[in-house]
XYZ file of C-alpha atoms in Angstrom:
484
model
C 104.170 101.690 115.250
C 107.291 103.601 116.046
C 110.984 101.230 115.969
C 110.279 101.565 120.241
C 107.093 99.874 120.588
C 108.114 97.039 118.401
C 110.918 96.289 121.077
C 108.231 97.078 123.919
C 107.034 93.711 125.940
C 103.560 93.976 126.438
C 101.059 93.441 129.895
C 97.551 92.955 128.807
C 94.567 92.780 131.101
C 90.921 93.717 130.639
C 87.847 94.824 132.484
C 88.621 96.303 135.767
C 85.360 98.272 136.197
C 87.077 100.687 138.832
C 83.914 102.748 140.233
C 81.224 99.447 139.428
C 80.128 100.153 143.297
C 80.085 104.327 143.410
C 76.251 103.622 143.629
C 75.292 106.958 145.446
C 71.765 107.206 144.739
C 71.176 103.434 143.288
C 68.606 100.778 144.978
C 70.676 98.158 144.021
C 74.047 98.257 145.436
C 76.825 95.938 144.104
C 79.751 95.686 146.897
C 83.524 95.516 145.175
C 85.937 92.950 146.789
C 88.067 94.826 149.113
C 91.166 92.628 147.761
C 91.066 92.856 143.849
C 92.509 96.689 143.837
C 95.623 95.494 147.000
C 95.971 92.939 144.068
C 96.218 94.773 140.906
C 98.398 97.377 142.617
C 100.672 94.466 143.548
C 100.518 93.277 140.137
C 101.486 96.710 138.539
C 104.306 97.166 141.265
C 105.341 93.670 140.294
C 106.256 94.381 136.618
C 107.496 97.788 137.093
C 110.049 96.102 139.201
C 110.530 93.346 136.785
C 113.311 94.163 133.865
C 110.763 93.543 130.630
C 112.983 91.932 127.839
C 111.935 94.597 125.357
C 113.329 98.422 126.085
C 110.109 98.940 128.576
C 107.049 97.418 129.412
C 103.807 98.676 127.771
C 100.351 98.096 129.172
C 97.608 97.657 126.918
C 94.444 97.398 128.913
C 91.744 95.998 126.465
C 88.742 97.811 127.613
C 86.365 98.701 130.679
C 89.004 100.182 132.993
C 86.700 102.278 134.345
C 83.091 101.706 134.956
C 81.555 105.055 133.712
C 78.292 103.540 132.930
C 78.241 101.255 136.246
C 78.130 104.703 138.524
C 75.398 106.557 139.954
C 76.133 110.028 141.332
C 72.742 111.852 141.960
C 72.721 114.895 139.288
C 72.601 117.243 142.346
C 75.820 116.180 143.726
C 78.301 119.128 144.664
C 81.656 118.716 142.906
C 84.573 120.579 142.393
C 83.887 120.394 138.608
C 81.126 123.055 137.499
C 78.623 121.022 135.160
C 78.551 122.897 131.789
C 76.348 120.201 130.687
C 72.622 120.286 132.456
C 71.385 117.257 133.603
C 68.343 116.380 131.486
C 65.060 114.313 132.358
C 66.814 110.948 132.224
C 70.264 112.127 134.477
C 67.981 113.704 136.772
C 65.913 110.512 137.545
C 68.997 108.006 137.155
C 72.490 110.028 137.994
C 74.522 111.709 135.948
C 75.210 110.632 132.365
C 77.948 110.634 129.848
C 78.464 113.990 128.447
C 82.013 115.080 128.762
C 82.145 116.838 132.124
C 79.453 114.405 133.713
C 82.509 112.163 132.775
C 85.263 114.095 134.004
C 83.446 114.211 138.229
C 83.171 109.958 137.530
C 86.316 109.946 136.695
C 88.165 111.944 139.761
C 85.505 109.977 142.187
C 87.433 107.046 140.599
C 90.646 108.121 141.198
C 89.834 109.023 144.759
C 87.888 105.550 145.135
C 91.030 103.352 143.678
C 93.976 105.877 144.751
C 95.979 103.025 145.148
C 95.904 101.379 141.422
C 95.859 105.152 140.470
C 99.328 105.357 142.146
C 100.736 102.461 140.825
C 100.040 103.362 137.069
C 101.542 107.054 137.743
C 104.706 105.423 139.131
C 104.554 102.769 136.094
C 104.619 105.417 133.487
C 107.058 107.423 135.586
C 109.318 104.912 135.857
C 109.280 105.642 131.467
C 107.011 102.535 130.578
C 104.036 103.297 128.755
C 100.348 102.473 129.350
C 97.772 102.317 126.488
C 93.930 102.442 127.262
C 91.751 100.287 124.253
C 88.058 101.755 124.923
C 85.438 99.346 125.828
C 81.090 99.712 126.179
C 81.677 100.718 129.588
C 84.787 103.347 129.290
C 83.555 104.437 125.737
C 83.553 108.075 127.767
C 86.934 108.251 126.904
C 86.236 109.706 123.754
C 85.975 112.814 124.960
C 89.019 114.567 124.839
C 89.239 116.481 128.346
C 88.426 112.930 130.153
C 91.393 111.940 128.750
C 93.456 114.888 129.801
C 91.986 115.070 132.958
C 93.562 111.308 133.246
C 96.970 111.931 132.493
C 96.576 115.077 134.633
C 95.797 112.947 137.365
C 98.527 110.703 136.780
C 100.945 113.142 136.883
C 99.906 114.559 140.143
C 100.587 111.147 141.749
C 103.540 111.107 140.000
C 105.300 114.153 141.284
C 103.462 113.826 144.442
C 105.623 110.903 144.806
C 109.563 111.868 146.252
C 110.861 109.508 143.883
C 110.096 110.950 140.906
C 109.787 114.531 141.887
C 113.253 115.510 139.863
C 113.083 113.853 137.412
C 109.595 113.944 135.693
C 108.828 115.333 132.076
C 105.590 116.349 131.825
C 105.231 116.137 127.953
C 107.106 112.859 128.598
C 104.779 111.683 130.801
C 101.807 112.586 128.708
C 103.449 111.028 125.335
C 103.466 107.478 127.289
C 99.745 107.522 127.659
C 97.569 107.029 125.055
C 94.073 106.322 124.021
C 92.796 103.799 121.404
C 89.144 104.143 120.584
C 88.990 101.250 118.419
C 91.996 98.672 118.648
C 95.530 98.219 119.333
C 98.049 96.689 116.674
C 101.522 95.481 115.901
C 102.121 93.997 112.902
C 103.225 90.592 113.265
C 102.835 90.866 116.892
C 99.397 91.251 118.521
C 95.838 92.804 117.251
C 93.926 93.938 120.620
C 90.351 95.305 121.272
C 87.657 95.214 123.854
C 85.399 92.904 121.658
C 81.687 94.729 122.592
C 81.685 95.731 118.705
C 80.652 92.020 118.228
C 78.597 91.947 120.923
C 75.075 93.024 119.916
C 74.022 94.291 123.525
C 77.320 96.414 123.999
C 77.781 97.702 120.255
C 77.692 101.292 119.130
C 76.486 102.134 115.723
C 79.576 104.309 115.068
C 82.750 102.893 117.067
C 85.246 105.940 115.949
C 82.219 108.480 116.690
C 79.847 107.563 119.471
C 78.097 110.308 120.235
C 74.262 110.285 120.313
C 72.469 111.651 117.106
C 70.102 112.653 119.718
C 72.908 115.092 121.651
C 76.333 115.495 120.221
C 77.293 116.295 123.743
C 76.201 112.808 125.012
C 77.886 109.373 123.842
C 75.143 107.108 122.578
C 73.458 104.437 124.970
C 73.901 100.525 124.220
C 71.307 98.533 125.033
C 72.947 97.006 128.253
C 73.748 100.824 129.253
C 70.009 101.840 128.940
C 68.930 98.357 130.829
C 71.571 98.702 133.841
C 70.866 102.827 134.415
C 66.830 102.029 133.966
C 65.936 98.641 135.589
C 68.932 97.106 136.752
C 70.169 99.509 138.992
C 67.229 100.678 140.134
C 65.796 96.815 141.286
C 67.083 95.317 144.258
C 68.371 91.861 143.706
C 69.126 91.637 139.695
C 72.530 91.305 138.634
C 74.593 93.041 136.070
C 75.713 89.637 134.394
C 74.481 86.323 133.921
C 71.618 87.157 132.132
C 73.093 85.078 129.159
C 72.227 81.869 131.215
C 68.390 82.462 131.976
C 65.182 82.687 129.750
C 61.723 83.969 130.450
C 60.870 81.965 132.894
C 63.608 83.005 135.410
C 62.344 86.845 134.833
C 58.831 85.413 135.548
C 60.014 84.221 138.818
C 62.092 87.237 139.390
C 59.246 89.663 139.196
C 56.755 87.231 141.317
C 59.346 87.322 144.107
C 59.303 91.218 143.988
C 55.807 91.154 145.222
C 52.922 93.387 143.486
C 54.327 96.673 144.522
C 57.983 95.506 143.214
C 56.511 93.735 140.124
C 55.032 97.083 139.123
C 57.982 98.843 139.468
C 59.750 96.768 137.481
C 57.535 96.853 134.776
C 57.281 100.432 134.793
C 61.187 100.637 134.809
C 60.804 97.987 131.941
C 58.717 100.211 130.173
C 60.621 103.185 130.133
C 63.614 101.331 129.105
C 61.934 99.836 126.154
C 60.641 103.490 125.219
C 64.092 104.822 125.413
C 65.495 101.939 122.953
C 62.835 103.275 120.388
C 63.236 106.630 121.162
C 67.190 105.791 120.079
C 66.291 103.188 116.641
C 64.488 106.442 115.309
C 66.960 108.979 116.150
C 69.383 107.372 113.767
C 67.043 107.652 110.952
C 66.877 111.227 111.385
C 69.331 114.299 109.481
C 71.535 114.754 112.875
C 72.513 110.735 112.019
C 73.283 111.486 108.968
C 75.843 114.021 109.746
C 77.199 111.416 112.423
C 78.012 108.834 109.639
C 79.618 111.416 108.054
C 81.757 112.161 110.604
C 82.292 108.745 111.267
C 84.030 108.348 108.041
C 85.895 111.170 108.257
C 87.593 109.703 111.046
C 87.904 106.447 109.768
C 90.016 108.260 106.727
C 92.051 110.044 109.014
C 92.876 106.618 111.315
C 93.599 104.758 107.964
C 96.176 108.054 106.941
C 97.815 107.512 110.274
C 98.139 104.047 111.036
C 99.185 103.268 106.950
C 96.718 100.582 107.138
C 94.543 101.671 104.542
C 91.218 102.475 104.731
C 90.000 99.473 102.811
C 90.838 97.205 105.341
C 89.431 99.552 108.217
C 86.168 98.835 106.344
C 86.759 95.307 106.238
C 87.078 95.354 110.062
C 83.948 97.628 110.565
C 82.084 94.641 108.327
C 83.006 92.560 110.860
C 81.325 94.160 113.379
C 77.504 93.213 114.517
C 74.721 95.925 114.291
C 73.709 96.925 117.613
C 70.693 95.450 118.921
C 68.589 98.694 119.080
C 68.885 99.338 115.812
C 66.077 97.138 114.685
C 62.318 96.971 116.001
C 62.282 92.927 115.596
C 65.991 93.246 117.341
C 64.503 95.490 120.322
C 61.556 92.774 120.897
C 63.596 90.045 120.756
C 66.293 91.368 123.248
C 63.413 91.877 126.032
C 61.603 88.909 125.193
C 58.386 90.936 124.120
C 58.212 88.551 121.063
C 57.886 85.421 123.588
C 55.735 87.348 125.681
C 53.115 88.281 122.802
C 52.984 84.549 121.565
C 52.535 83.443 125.112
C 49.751 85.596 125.878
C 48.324 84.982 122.031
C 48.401 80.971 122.914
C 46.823 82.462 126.243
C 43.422 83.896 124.699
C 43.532 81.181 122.009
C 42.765 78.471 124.632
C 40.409 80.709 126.874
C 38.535 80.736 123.173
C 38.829 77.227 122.750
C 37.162 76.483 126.391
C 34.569 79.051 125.409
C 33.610 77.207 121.808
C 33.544 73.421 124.149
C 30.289 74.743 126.059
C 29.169 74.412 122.204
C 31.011 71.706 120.516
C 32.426 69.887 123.002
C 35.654 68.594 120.850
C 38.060 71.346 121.000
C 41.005 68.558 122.223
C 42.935 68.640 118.894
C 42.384 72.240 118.881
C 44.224 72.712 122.059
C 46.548 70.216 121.118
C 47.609 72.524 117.516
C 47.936 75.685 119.746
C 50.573 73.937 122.483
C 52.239 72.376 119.646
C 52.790 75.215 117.515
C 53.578 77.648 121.020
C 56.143 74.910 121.756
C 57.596 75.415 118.285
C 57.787 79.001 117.697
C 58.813 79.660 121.381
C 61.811 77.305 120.467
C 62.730 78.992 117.290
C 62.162 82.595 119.284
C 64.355 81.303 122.021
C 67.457 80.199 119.428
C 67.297 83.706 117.294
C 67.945 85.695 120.734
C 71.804 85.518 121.535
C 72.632 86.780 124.710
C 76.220 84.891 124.855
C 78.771 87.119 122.075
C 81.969 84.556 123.090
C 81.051 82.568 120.006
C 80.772 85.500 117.827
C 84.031 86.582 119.125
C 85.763 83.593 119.165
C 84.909 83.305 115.255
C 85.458 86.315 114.006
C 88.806 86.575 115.532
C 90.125 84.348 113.035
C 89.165 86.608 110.459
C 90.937 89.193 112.685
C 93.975 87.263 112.408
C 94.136 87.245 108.632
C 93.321 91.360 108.164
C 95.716 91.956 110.856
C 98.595 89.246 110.509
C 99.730 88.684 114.051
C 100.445 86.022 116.573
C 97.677 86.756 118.878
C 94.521 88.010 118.409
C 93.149 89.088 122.053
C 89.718 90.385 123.492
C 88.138 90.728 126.862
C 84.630 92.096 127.470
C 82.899 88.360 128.524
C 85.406 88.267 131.873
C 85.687 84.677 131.063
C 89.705 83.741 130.565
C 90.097 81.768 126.873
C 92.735 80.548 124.797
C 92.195 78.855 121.317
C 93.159 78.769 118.119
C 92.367 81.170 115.367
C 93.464 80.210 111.938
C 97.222 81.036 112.157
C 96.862 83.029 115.339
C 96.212 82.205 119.030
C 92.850 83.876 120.143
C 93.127 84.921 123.753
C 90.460 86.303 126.127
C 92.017 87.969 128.908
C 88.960 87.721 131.135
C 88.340 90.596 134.046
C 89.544 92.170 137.282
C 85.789 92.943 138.421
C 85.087 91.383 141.256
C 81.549 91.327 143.010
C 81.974 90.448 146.945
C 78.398 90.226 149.258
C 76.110 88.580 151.132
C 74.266 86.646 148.199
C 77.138 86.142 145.240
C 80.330 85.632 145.890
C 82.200 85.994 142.290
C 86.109 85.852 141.946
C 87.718 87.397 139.008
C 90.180 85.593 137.084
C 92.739 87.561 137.771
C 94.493 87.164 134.218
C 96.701 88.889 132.347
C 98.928 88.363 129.414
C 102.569 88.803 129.047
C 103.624 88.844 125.294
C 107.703 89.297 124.538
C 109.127 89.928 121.410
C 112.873 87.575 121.075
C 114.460 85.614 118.762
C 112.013 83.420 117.942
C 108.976 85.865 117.457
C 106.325 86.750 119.936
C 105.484 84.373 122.923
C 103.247 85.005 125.225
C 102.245 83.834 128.649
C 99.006 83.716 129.961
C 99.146 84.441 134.232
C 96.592 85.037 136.742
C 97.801 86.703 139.490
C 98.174 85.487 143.173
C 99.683 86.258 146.538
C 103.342 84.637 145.829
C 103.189 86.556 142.331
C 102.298 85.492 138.900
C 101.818 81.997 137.854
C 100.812 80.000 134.761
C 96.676 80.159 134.236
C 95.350 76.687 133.474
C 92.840 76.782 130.940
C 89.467 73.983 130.722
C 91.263 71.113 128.727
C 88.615 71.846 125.888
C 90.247 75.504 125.690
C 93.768 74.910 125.539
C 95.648 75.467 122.761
C-alpha cells in the first residue's frame, strides 16, 4: 500500500489455466484453443504499449494462472529438476502432485508450453510495470516459496534474453515488481480482489494462508474438485472439467450406461477411490499434525494483519466469511457425490421389491407403493436443493459484505469463468470471468475474454470492463439482468 501503487492503474483478468492440456499420461485429453494464448499476448503487448494514467500499469491476475492441478506428467518423467520429493502411491498412479518441486517441473513445462504469454509478462515487468499473482484452487502451488522464485527467475531470463532490455535490467528491480498474494489483493478505497474458491465449497481449503496437507507438510492439501479431476475425471474419457453444476443424478446415470460394462466399472472403481481419499482427508484434520496446522495458520494470519495494518480482527471477519470445504464433513462428502440420493433410491428400490413380495399375500399393497414414491419424490427434492454445486450466488452475496470490511469501489472475483457485473451494497461486484478456452471435436467453448481496467483520477476509481478482440479492446456487454 506504498504512495506508488495508489497512483498505479490496474489490468485485472482471471483464470487462464496455462498447462489445462499438458495431459501426458491422462485418458481424457482436453485440447486448448490454439488462439486464446496469440490473444492474451496481444492483450499484454497492448497495454504495455498503452501510457496507463497512473505512474505504471499493474496487473493483478485474480487466480488460476496456471493450471497446476489440471496437468498430468507421469511420475517417471525425466526432467531437468531432480525430484527431492518421491512420488507416493497416489502420484505414481495419477502424475505428479503438488509438493514443491513436483511444482517447480509443471511450472517450467508451462513456461515452455505458453513461451509466448511468458514473454510478454517478462517484457511487461521490464518495461517497470508490475504484475501481482492472487492464488486461486488451481495455482494454490504457489505457496511454495521456490515456485515462486523459480517464476520470477524465469521471467527474467526472457527478459534479458530480449535485446531490448538487455542494458538496462535490475534484477532486484525486476523481482520487487512481482509479487504473490495468497489470499487477496487490496487498496483502500480502490479495489478488494481475490480468486473467490474460498466461498466455493468444492474449491475451498481449510486453511487459505497455510494449505499444506496435515497428512504431508510437503504436499498442499487436495479440494474436493482436485481429488475428483486427478481420480475420475481425468482418467474417463468423455467427462468434462465444468458443467457439472447444471446436471443431477440422472445425467451421471446415463453417463456411466454409455461407458459400457467395462467403462462403468472403471468408473466406479475410480469413484471409489476418490470417495476413500475424501475420508482419508476429513480424518486427517482431526488428528495432532492438524492441530499444529491451525496453529500455524494463525500465526500467519498475525503476521499478514502486522503487515498490511489491517488488523487482525477484521482478517477474522473475512476468514468467517469463508465456506467450510466440502470434505470436511461426512454428510458434506455424501452429499457432494450424490451417495445420499443414491442410498434413498436404492432404499425406495428394496422397499417396493418388498411390497410386490407381501401382494402374493395381501393383495393391497397400492397405497403402500403409493407412500414410498411419494415420500422418495420428497426427500430426493429436499436432497437435491441442500447440494450446491453453483458458488456464483454465494459469491455474489458475500461480496457485499466484502465491500463494507474492505471499503472500496469494486469488489472483484473470478473462479466461475462467467463475466458479471452487479451491485454490492456501496460497491460494484465484478466477475472477471476466464481466459480458458477448451477447443475439440465435441465442445467448442469460447472464453470471455474479459478483463478489467480500473484508473484512479479526479473523480475516484472508474473502471472499464473489456473483452478482448482482434481490433483491440472494446466495451463487454453484460445480460441486461447483470448490468449495473
Amino acid at each position: 500500500m506504498s504512495h506508488l501503487s495508489e497512483s498505479e492503474s490496474l489490468l485485472v483478468f482471471s483464470d487462464v489455466h496455462l498447462g489445462s492440456d499438458i495431459l501426458d499420461g491422462a485418458e481424457n485429453k482436453a485440447r486448448r484453443s490454439a488462439t486464446i494464448d496469440s490473444d492474451l499476448a496481444e492483450l499484454l503487448a497492448h497495454y504495455r504499449s498503452t501510457p496507463p494514467r497512473g505512474a505504471r500499469w499493474r496487473i493483478v491476475i485474480a487466480g488460476d494462472f496456471i493450471d497446476f492441478i489440471g496437468m498430468s506428467i507421469p511420475a517417471e518423467a525425466t526432467t531437468r529438476i531432480a525430484l527431492e520429493t518421491p512420488p507416493n502411491e497416489e502420484e505414481r498412479e495419477h502424475g505428479l502432485g503438488n509438493a514443491a518441486d513436483h511444482a517447480r517441473l509443471k511450472l517450467r513445462r508451462v513456461a515452455e508450453r505458453h513461451a509466448n504469454v511468458f514473454c510478454e509478462l517478462a517484457m511487461f515487468v521490464a518495461d517497470g510495470h508490475a504484475l501481482t499473482l492472487v492464488h486461486g484452487n488451481h495455482d494454490i502451488e504457489f505457496h511454495w516459496d521456490d515456485v515462486k522464485n523459480d517464476f520470477r527467475e524465469i521471467l527474467f531470463s526472457l527478459a534479458t534474453a530480449n535485446n531490448t532490455f538487455l542494458h538496462r535490467i535490475h534484477r532486484e528491480s525486476f523481482f520487487s515488481r512481482i509479487e504473490f498474494n495468497p489470499w487477496f489483493y487490496y487498496r483502500d478505497g480502490i479495489c478488494y480482489i481475490e480468486h473467490g474458491h474460498q466461498y466455493d465449497a468444492f474449491c475451498a481449503t481449510t486453511h487459505v494462508m497455510a494449505p499444506v496437507s496435515p497428512l504431508d507438510p510437503r504436499r498442499v492439501a487436495r479440494c474436493f474438485s482436485d481429488t475428483f479431476l486427478r481420480f475420475v475425471v481425468r482418467r474417463t474419457v468423455g467427462m468434462k472439467e465444468y458443467g457439472h453444476e447444471h446436471v443431477g443424478l440422472f445425467y451421471y446415470v446415463g453417463f456411466g450406461l454409455k461407458l459400457g460394462m467395462l467403462g462403468m466399472l472403471q468408473l466406479v472403481c475410480h469413484f471409489t477411490a476418490a470417495v476413500v481419499a475424501l475420508f482419508r482427508l476429513r480424518r486427517a484434520y482431526l488428528s495432532e499434525a492438524a492441530a499444529v496446522l491451525r496453529a500455524e495458520h494463525e500465526q500467519r494470519i498475525l503476521k499478514l494483519a502486522e503487515a498490511t495494518r489491517l488488523g487482525k480482527d477484521k482478517l477474522r471477519a473475512l476468514l468467517s466469511l469463508q465456506v467450510a470445504p466440502i470434505s470436511s464433513s461426512i454428510r458434506g462428502i455424501l452429499a457432494s457425490v450424490l451417495l445420499d440420493r443414491i442410498a434413498l433410491a436404492l432404499l425406495s428400490a428394496f422397499t417396493f421389491v418388498l411390497l410386490a413380495a407381501l401382494s402374493a399375500f395381501h393383495g393391497h399393497v397400492f397405497w403402500g407403493a403409493l407412500g414410498v414414491l411419494v415420500t422418495w419424490s420428497l426427500l430426493n427434492r429436499y436432497l437435491s436443493s441442500r447440494r450446491e454445486v453453483d458458488p456464483a450466488k454465494v459469491m455474489t452475496e458475500r461480496a457485499a459484505h466484502l465491500a463494507r470490511l474492505f471499503p472500496a469501489a469494486f469488489v472483484v472475483m473470478g473462479h466461475t469463468h462467467v463475466p458479471t457485473m452487479s451491485s454490492a451494497g456501496s460497491a460494484t461486484y465484478v466477475n472477471v470471468g476466464s481466459w480458458a478456452e477448451e477447443d475439440d471435436a465435441q465442445t467448442n467453448y469460447r472464453a470471455a475474454r474479459t478483463h478489467l481496467v480500473i484508473e484512479v483520477g479526479d473523480r475516484g476509481a472508474e473502471a472499464t470492463f473489456c473483452t478482448w478482440e482482434a481490433s483491440g479492446p472494446r466495451a463487454f456487454e453484460l445480460p441486461k439482468s447483470k448490468a449495473v
